[in-house]
Structures are given as structure tokens and as C-alpha cells.
Amino acid sequence: MADCRNIDATAQKNARNSQTSRSAGKIALAVVQDVARHLDPVVLSRLRLAALGADKSECTRAMHDVLANGVRREDMADFYIPELARQLGEQWCSDELGFVGVTIGVSRLQAMLRDLGPEWSGDQSARADAPSILLIVPQDAHHTLGAMVLAGQLRRKGYSVRLMLGLRREEVATRMKLTKFQAVFVSASQSEKLETLRRIVDVVKTATLQPPLVVIGGSILEVETEKNLKTLTGADHATKRPDEALRLCGLRMNSQDSINLMRGT
């Protein structure tokens, strides 16, 4: 879920879960449909070599070089890094790249994402009265990159976003009691168990007297219908489109509202 972009959060296979099908082993990503055709292959190659190289400091140099050559930070975060994650995932699924290499590569991409926009990686940029969203990645999930991209996109639009990665249901309940959220987004991969999602939704719905709307998104919608997800988990909505998720929760802001919230005016 992101601004008019299809967020596809999928599961990264690990050693403990080797029986998971290869189709569920794609790495988390957030890519506009067919956007790869419009990305600079030289930039992609430069960043890829840095992410997979022996010297991790090369990532910083590569990132600075790319930005110095005119690529916008937002484009790096929203398109180039997710596209690289997709490529690494495909190479892992085809046995061209090992698990260790993919893990290191994705970890470095995540570090790039944080370095690109420190103000996007935390919740400091939003105004105190900005609409508040809780973004959950289920416990033991390994598809956090897409959620990180989405959180940054929403923050740049002026929303206050609390990103919770792999926390226990009790911790989710505690956070719900401490903060009044206008919506809860759950990022689920193809391999996510519906029972796990149902329990998360149940915690959100029972933690407070006036629970927010819950939207399930991610690549699980490639193997489950929206109707099934809503029926079997209790979620209010299910969609892969972040703009649609915002609309369904009544959180759409016009451009001026977004600018004002970011500026604090």
C-alpha cells in the first residue's frame, strides 16, 4: 500500500522455513507496475554491485554518486531500491543467488533506505494532529522492506505512521491503548497464515472501545480474494493499493493538506 503504487510485500525464505514454496520466497518490494522499464540500468547496476559487494561502505558512496547525478531521493526510495529487491528475490528463487547473499543485499538496501531519508524512517516529520496509521508486519515475517518503503511514502504525504515489525500480539494491544490510530494497515505475504492475520485483527478490534478500521494488503492478495480475506480474518478491507486503503479509511488528503501537515502550518 503506497501513493498510487502497488505495494507487494512478500516473504523471504529462511533456513528454518525451507519447505516454503519458491513462489512465496520473493523479497518484499514496492514497485509501480512496469516501472522497471523506465529506470536507468546504469544506476541499477551501480547500486546492485554496491549492495552485493564485499565493502559495505561502497553502498554509501554509490548512493551519493547516484544522487549527485540527478536521481531524486524519493525515486531512489520508491523505485530503485524496491526494484533491486525484486531482482534479488528473482535470482534467489532461480538459485542464481544464495540465501546469505540475498540477506546481506536486502539488509544493505534497507540501510540505504534509512540513510536516504532519516526523516522518513521515523515518525518525527508529521504534525501532532496528522492522521495516525499503525502499519503492522506480522511476527516472524521476513518481508519488512516493502513496509519500510510504504511507511516513508505515507510520512512524506503528511501522515503519522507507527511501524511495528514482528511484535507479539500483546505488544500490539499495548500500542493500541497508548495511541489513537485512525487506521491499521497489515502487510501480509503470500505465505502468511490466515489464522495469524485473524488474531492480529482480533487484537486490534478488542484493544479499545472504538477500534480503527483494519486493512490487509500485500502479496497475499495474489493468492486470496478480498472477500475471503475480509470474511476469514475480520478485516474491514483488503487491497494492494495504498491510495485505495487510504480512501476506504477516509484518510485521503488533498495536496495542500499534505503540504501544510509536513510544514506544520
GROMACS .gro file of C-alpha atoms in nm:
model
  265
    1MET     CA    1   0.000   0.000   0.000
    2ALA     CA    2   0.155   0.340  -0.109
    3ASP     CA    3   0.063   0.653  -0.304
    4CYS     CA    4  -0.100   0.508  -0.621
    5ARG     CA    5   0.158   0.235  -0.615
    6ASN     CA    6   0.115  -0.138  -0.584
    7ILE     CA    7   0.292  -0.247  -0.270
    8ASP     CA    8   0.379  -0.612  -0.298
    9ALA     CA    9   0.504  -0.735   0.038
   10THR     CA   10   0.622  -1.096   0.003
   11ALA     CA   11   0.802  -1.347   0.223
   12GLN     CA   12   1.175  -1.405   0.216
   13LYS     CA   13   1.254  -1.772   0.273
   14ASN     CA   14   1.491  -1.852   0.561
   15ALA     CA   15   1.673  -2.160   0.681
   16ARG     CA   16   1.402  -2.251   0.931
   17ASN     CA   17   1.134  -2.239   0.667
   18SER     CA   18   1.297  -2.419   0.375
   19GLN     CA   19   0.976  -2.604   0.293
   20THR     CA   20   0.806  -2.277   0.193
   21SER     CA   21   0.735  -2.273  -0.179
   22ARG     CA   22   0.965  -2.072  -0.402
   23SER     CA   23   0.672  -1.865  -0.521
   24ALA     CA   24   0.632  -1.736  -0.166
   25GLY     CA   25   1.001  -1.663  -0.143
   26LYS     CA   26   1.008  -1.330  -0.318
   27ILE     CA   27   1.158  -1.038  -0.131
   28ALA     CA   28   0.946  -0.750  -0.013
   29LEU     CA   29   0.907  -0.477  -0.269
   30ALA     CA   30   0.712  -0.168  -0.366
   31VAL     CA   31   0.714  -0.106  -0.738
   32VAL     CA   32   0.488   0.076  -0.980
   33GLN     CA   33   0.366  -0.162  -1.249
   34ASP     CA   34   0.619  -0.178  -1.534
   35VAL     CA   35   0.832   0.091  -1.368
   36ALA     CA   36   1.148  -0.115  -1.421
   37ARG     CA   37   1.134  -0.032  -1.792
   38HIS     CA   38   1.182   0.336  -1.711
   39LEU     CA   39   1.466   0.306  -1.459
   40ASP     CA   40   1.825   0.381  -1.556
   41PRO     CA   41   2.005   0.045  -1.593
   42VAL     CA   42   2.339   0.209  -1.513
   43VAL     CA   43   2.204   0.333  -1.180
   44LEU     CA   44   2.054  -0.007  -1.103
   45SER     CA   45   2.382  -0.180  -1.181
   46ARG     CA   46   2.582   0.063  -0.965
   47LEU     CA   47   2.353   0.014  -0.667
   48ARG     CA   48   2.333  -0.362  -0.713
   49LEU     CA   49   2.711  -0.406  -0.717
   50ALA     CA   50   2.734  -0.198  -0.401
   51ALA     CA   51   2.462  -0.396  -0.223
   52LEU     CA   52   2.626  -0.729  -0.304
   53GLY     CA   53   2.991  -0.620  -0.277
   54ALA     CA   54   3.240  -0.708  -0.007
   55ASP     CA   55   3.276  -0.350   0.116
   56LYS     CA   56   2.954  -0.231   0.276
   57SER     CA   57   3.077   0.130   0.276
   58GLU     CA   58   3.050   0.118  -0.103
   59CYS     CA   59   2.672   0.147  -0.060
   60THR     CA   60   2.712   0.496   0.083
   61ARG     CA   61   2.946   0.602  -0.198
   62ALA     CA   62   2.715   0.458  -0.463
   63MET     CA   63   2.412   0.628  -0.314
   64HIS     CA   64   2.586   0.966  -0.303
   65ASP     CA   65   2.711   0.926  -0.661
   66VAL     CA   66   2.362   0.844  -0.787
   67LEU     CA   67   2.207   1.140  -0.607
   68ALA     CA   68   2.482   1.370  -0.733
   69ASN     CA   69   2.394   1.265  -1.087
   70GLY     CA   70   2.038   1.390  -1.050
   71VAL     CA   71   1.832   1.098  -0.921
   72ARG     CA   72   1.582   1.221  -0.661
   73ARG     CA   73   1.586   1.073  -0.311
   74GLU     CA   74   1.218   0.988  -0.345
   75ASP     CA   75   1.280   0.798  -0.668
   76MET     CA   76   1.565   0.606  -0.510
   77ALA     CA   77   1.341   0.507  -0.219
   78ASP     CA   78   1.021   0.437  -0.411
   79PHE     CA   79   1.153   0.278  -0.730
   80TYR     CA   80   1.521   0.188  -0.748
   81ILE     CA   81   1.559   0.016  -0.411
   82PRO     CA   82   1.235  -0.186  -0.444
   83GLU     CA   83   1.329  -0.287  -0.799
   84LEU     CA   84   1.667  -0.409  -0.677
   85ALA     CA   85   1.492  -0.608  -0.404
   86ARG     CA   86   1.269  -0.764  -0.669
   87GLN     CA   87   1.569  -0.861  -0.878
   88LEU     CA   88   1.747  -1.016  -0.580
   89GLY     CA   89   1.432  -1.211  -0.497
   90GLU     CA   90   1.404  -1.345  -0.850
   91GLN     CA   91   1.769  -1.453  -0.851
   92TRP     CA   92   1.723  -1.631  -0.522
   93CYS     CA   93   1.416  -1.814  -0.649
   94SER     CA   94   1.610  -1.924  -0.959
   95ASP     CA   95   1.910  -2.033  -0.747
   96GLU     CA   96   2.135  -1.769  -0.903
   97LEU     CA   97   2.191  -1.612  -0.561
   98GLY     CA   98   2.220  -1.780  -0.223
   99PHE     CA   99   2.027  -1.701   0.092
  100VAL     CA  100   2.324  -1.533   0.260
  101GLY     CA  101   2.386  -1.310  -0.040
  102VAL     CA  102   2.021  -1.208  -0.061
  103THR     CA  103   2.004  -1.141   0.312
  104ILE     CA  104   2.313  -0.919   0.302
  105GLY     CA  105   2.189  -0.741  -0.010
  106VAL     CA  106   1.846  -0.665   0.133
  107SER     CA  107   1.997  -0.555   0.463
  108ARG     CA  108   2.211  -0.303   0.277
  109LEU     CA  109   1.916  -0.183   0.074
  110GLN     CA  110   1.732  -0.122   0.399
  111ALA     CA  111   2.029   0.075   0.529
  112MET     CA  112   2.027   0.284   0.209
  113LEU     CA  113   1.658   0.350   0.260
  114ARG     CA  114   1.719   0.477   0.612
  115ASP     CA  115   2.012   0.694   0.502
  116LEU     CA  116   1.816   0.843   0.212
  117GLY     CA  117   1.554   0.997   0.438
  118PRO     CA  118   1.619   0.992   0.812
  119GLU     CA  119   1.300   1.194   0.847
  120TRP     CA  120   1.108   0.919   0.664
  121SER     CA  121   1.241   0.632   0.875
  122GLY     CA  122   1.096   0.771   1.197
  123ASP     CA  123   0.775   0.946   1.287
  124GLN     CA  124   0.926   1.288   1.351
  125SER     CA  125   0.807   1.461   1.034
  126ALA     CA  126   0.432   1.457   1.096
  127ARG     CA  127   0.245   1.728   1.280
  128ALA     CA  128   0.086   1.639   1.612
  129ASP     CA  129  -0.265   1.648   1.463
  130ALA     CA  130  -0.178   1.447   1.149
  131PRO     CA  131  -0.388   1.135   1.077
  132SER     CA  132  -0.223   0.842   1.251
  133ILE     CA  133  -0.172   0.498   1.094
  134LEU     CA  134  -0.039   0.181   1.253
  135LEU     CA  135   0.149  -0.033   0.999
  136ILE     CA  136   0.199  -0.394   1.111
  137VAL     CA  137   0.425  -0.663   0.970
  138PRO     CA  138   0.331  -0.994   1.140
  139GLN     CA  139   0.564  -1.163   1.387
  140ASP     CA  140   0.837  -1.380   1.229
  141ALA     CA  141   0.775  -1.229   0.886
  142HIS     CA  142   1.075  -1.154   0.666
  143HIS     CA  143   0.930  -0.903   0.427
  144THR     CA  144   0.998  -0.574   0.601
  145LEU     CA  145   1.150  -0.375   0.314
  146GLY     CA  146   0.815  -0.312   0.145
  147ALA     CA  147   0.664  -0.192   0.472
  148MET     CA  148   0.958   0.044   0.524
  149VAL     CA  149   0.909   0.189   0.177
  150LEU     CA  150   0.538   0.232   0.240
  151ALA     CA  151   0.594   0.399   0.576
  152GLY     CA  152   0.827   0.652   0.413
  153GLN     CA  153   0.577   0.726   0.136
  154LEU     CA  154   0.295   0.784   0.383
  155ARG     CA  155   0.511   1.006   0.603
  156ARG     CA  156   0.608   1.219   0.306
  157LYS     CA  157   0.238   1.272   0.243
  158GLY     CA  158   0.199   1.405   0.596
  159TYR     CA  159   0.063   1.100   0.779
  160SER     CA  160   0.190   0.992   1.117
  161VAL     CA  161   0.297   0.627   1.082
  162ARG     CA  162   0.394   0.384   1.354
  163LEU     CA  163   0.572   0.086   1.201
  164MET     CA  164   0.561  -0.233   1.407
  165LEU     CA  165   0.776  -0.518   1.281
  166GLY     CA  166   0.726  -0.869   1.412
  167LEU     CA  167   0.591  -0.775   1.755
  168ARG     CA  168   0.379  -1.004   1.970
  169ARG     CA  169   0.005  -0.951   1.979
  170GLU     CA  170   0.032  -0.831   2.338
  171GLU     CA  171   0.265  -0.553   2.225
  172VAL     CA  172   0.022  -0.455   1.950
  173ALA     CA  173  -0.257  -0.434   2.209
  174THR     CA  174  -0.044  -0.214   2.433
  175ARG     CA  175   0.038   0.022   2.146
  176MET     CA  176  -0.331   0.042   2.053
  177LYS     CA  177  -0.415   0.152   2.408
  178LEU     CA  178  -0.141   0.415   2.413
  179THR     CA  179  -0.211   0.575   2.075
  180LYS     CA  180  -0.535   0.661   1.897
  181PHE     CA  181  -0.491   0.538   1.538
  182GLN     CA  182  -0.726   0.632   1.255
  183ALA     CA  183  -0.639   0.315   1.063
  184VAL     CA  184  -0.436  -0.006   1.090
  185PHE     CA  185  -0.263  -0.146   0.781
  186VAL     CA  186  -0.136  -0.505   0.790
  187SER     CA  187   0.126  -0.609   0.533
  188ALA     CA  188   0.089  -0.980   0.457
  189SER     CA  189   0.289  -1.205   0.224
  190GLN     CA  190   0.159  -1.492   0.014
  191SER     CA  191   0.270  -1.743   0.276
  192GLU     CA  192   0.103  -1.565   0.570
  193LYS     CA  193  -0.142  -1.785   0.758
  194LEU     CA  194  -0.496  -1.654   0.770
  195GLU     CA  195  -0.522  -1.755   1.133
  196THR     CA  196  -0.227  -1.531   1.216
  197LEU     CA  197  -0.396  -1.241   1.042
  198ARG     CA  198  -0.726  -1.316   1.215
  199ARG     CA  199  -0.556  -1.297   1.554
  200ILE     CA  200  -0.393  -0.966   1.469
  201VAL     CA  201  -0.725  -0.821   1.356
  202ASP     CA  202  -0.890  -0.953   1.671
  203VAL     CA  203  -0.631  -0.780   1.890
  204VAL     CA  204  -0.684  -0.451   1.708
  205LYS     CA  205  -1.062  -0.479   1.731
  206THR     CA  206  -1.070  -0.565   2.102
  207ALA     CA  207  -0.789  -0.347   2.241
  208THR     CA  208  -1.000  -0.030   2.253
  209LEU     CA  209  -1.367   0.065   2.276
  210GLN     CA  210  -1.356   0.244   1.939
  211PRO     CA  211  -1.120   0.040   1.721
  212PRO     CA  212  -0.992   0.182   1.391
  213LEU     CA  213  -1.056   0.029   1.052
  214VAL     CA  214  -0.819  -0.255   0.956
  215VAL     CA  215  -0.689  -0.302   0.601
  216ILE     CA  216  -0.491  -0.608   0.490
  217GLY     CA  217  -0.260  -0.559   0.194
  218GLY     CA  218   0.041  -0.717   0.030
  219SER     CA  219   0.106  -1.013  -0.195
  220ILE     CA  220  -0.138  -1.231  -0.004
  221LEU     CA  221  -0.395  -1.078  -0.239
  222GLU     CA  222  -0.230  -1.272  -0.521
  223VAL     CA  223  -0.347  -1.597  -0.362
  224GLU     CA  224  -0.657  -1.487  -0.170
  225THR     CA  225  -0.956  -1.280  -0.278
  226GLU     CA  226  -1.051  -0.960  -0.099
  227LYS     CA  227  -1.379  -1.123   0.005
  228ASN     CA  228  -1.207  -1.425   0.157
  229LEU     CA  229  -0.959  -1.213   0.346
  230LYS     CA  230  -1.229  -0.997   0.496
  231THR     CA  231  -1.451  -1.294   0.580
  232LEU     CA  232  -1.181  -1.518   0.726
  233THR     CA  233  -0.981  -1.255   0.917
  234GLY     CA  234  -1.242  -1.000   1.021
  235ALA     CA  235  -1.058  -0.715   0.848
  236ASP     CA  236  -1.268  -0.425   0.727
  237HIS     CA  237  -1.096  -0.402   0.390
  238ALA     CA  238  -0.835  -0.575   0.175
  239THR     CA  239  -0.645  -0.408  -0.107
  240LYS     CA  240  -0.297  -0.389  -0.257
  241ARG     CA  241  -0.342  -0.024  -0.348
  242PRO     CA  242  -0.234   0.217  -0.073
  243ASP     CA  243  -0.433   0.503  -0.220
  244GLU     CA  244  -0.740   0.280  -0.208
  245ALA     CA  245  -0.664   0.183   0.153
  246LEU     CA  246  -0.645   0.550   0.249
  247ARG     CA  247  -0.971   0.624   0.070
  248LEU     CA  248  -1.152   0.332   0.233
  249CYS     CA  249  -1.043   0.459   0.574
  250GLY     CA  250  -1.147   0.816   0.495
  251LEU     CA  251  -0.787   0.937   0.515
  252ARG     CA  252  -0.736   1.089   0.173
  253MET     CA  253  -0.576   1.433   0.192
  254ASN     CA  254  -0.556   1.682  -0.090
  255SER     CA  255  -0.213   1.810  -0.195
  256GLN     CA  256  -0.236   2.133   0.004
  257ASP     CA  257  -0.339   1.949   0.320
  258SER     CA  258  -0.038   1.722   0.283
  259ILE     CA  259   0.199   2.016   0.229
  260ASN     CA  260   0.057   2.201   0.528
  261LEU     CA  261   0.091   1.900   0.755
  262MET     CA  262   0.454   1.849   0.650
  263ARG     CA  263   0.533   2.218   0.707
  264GLY     CA  264   0.343   2.234   1.033
  265THR     CA  265   0.119   2.519   0.914
   0.00000   0.00000   0.00000
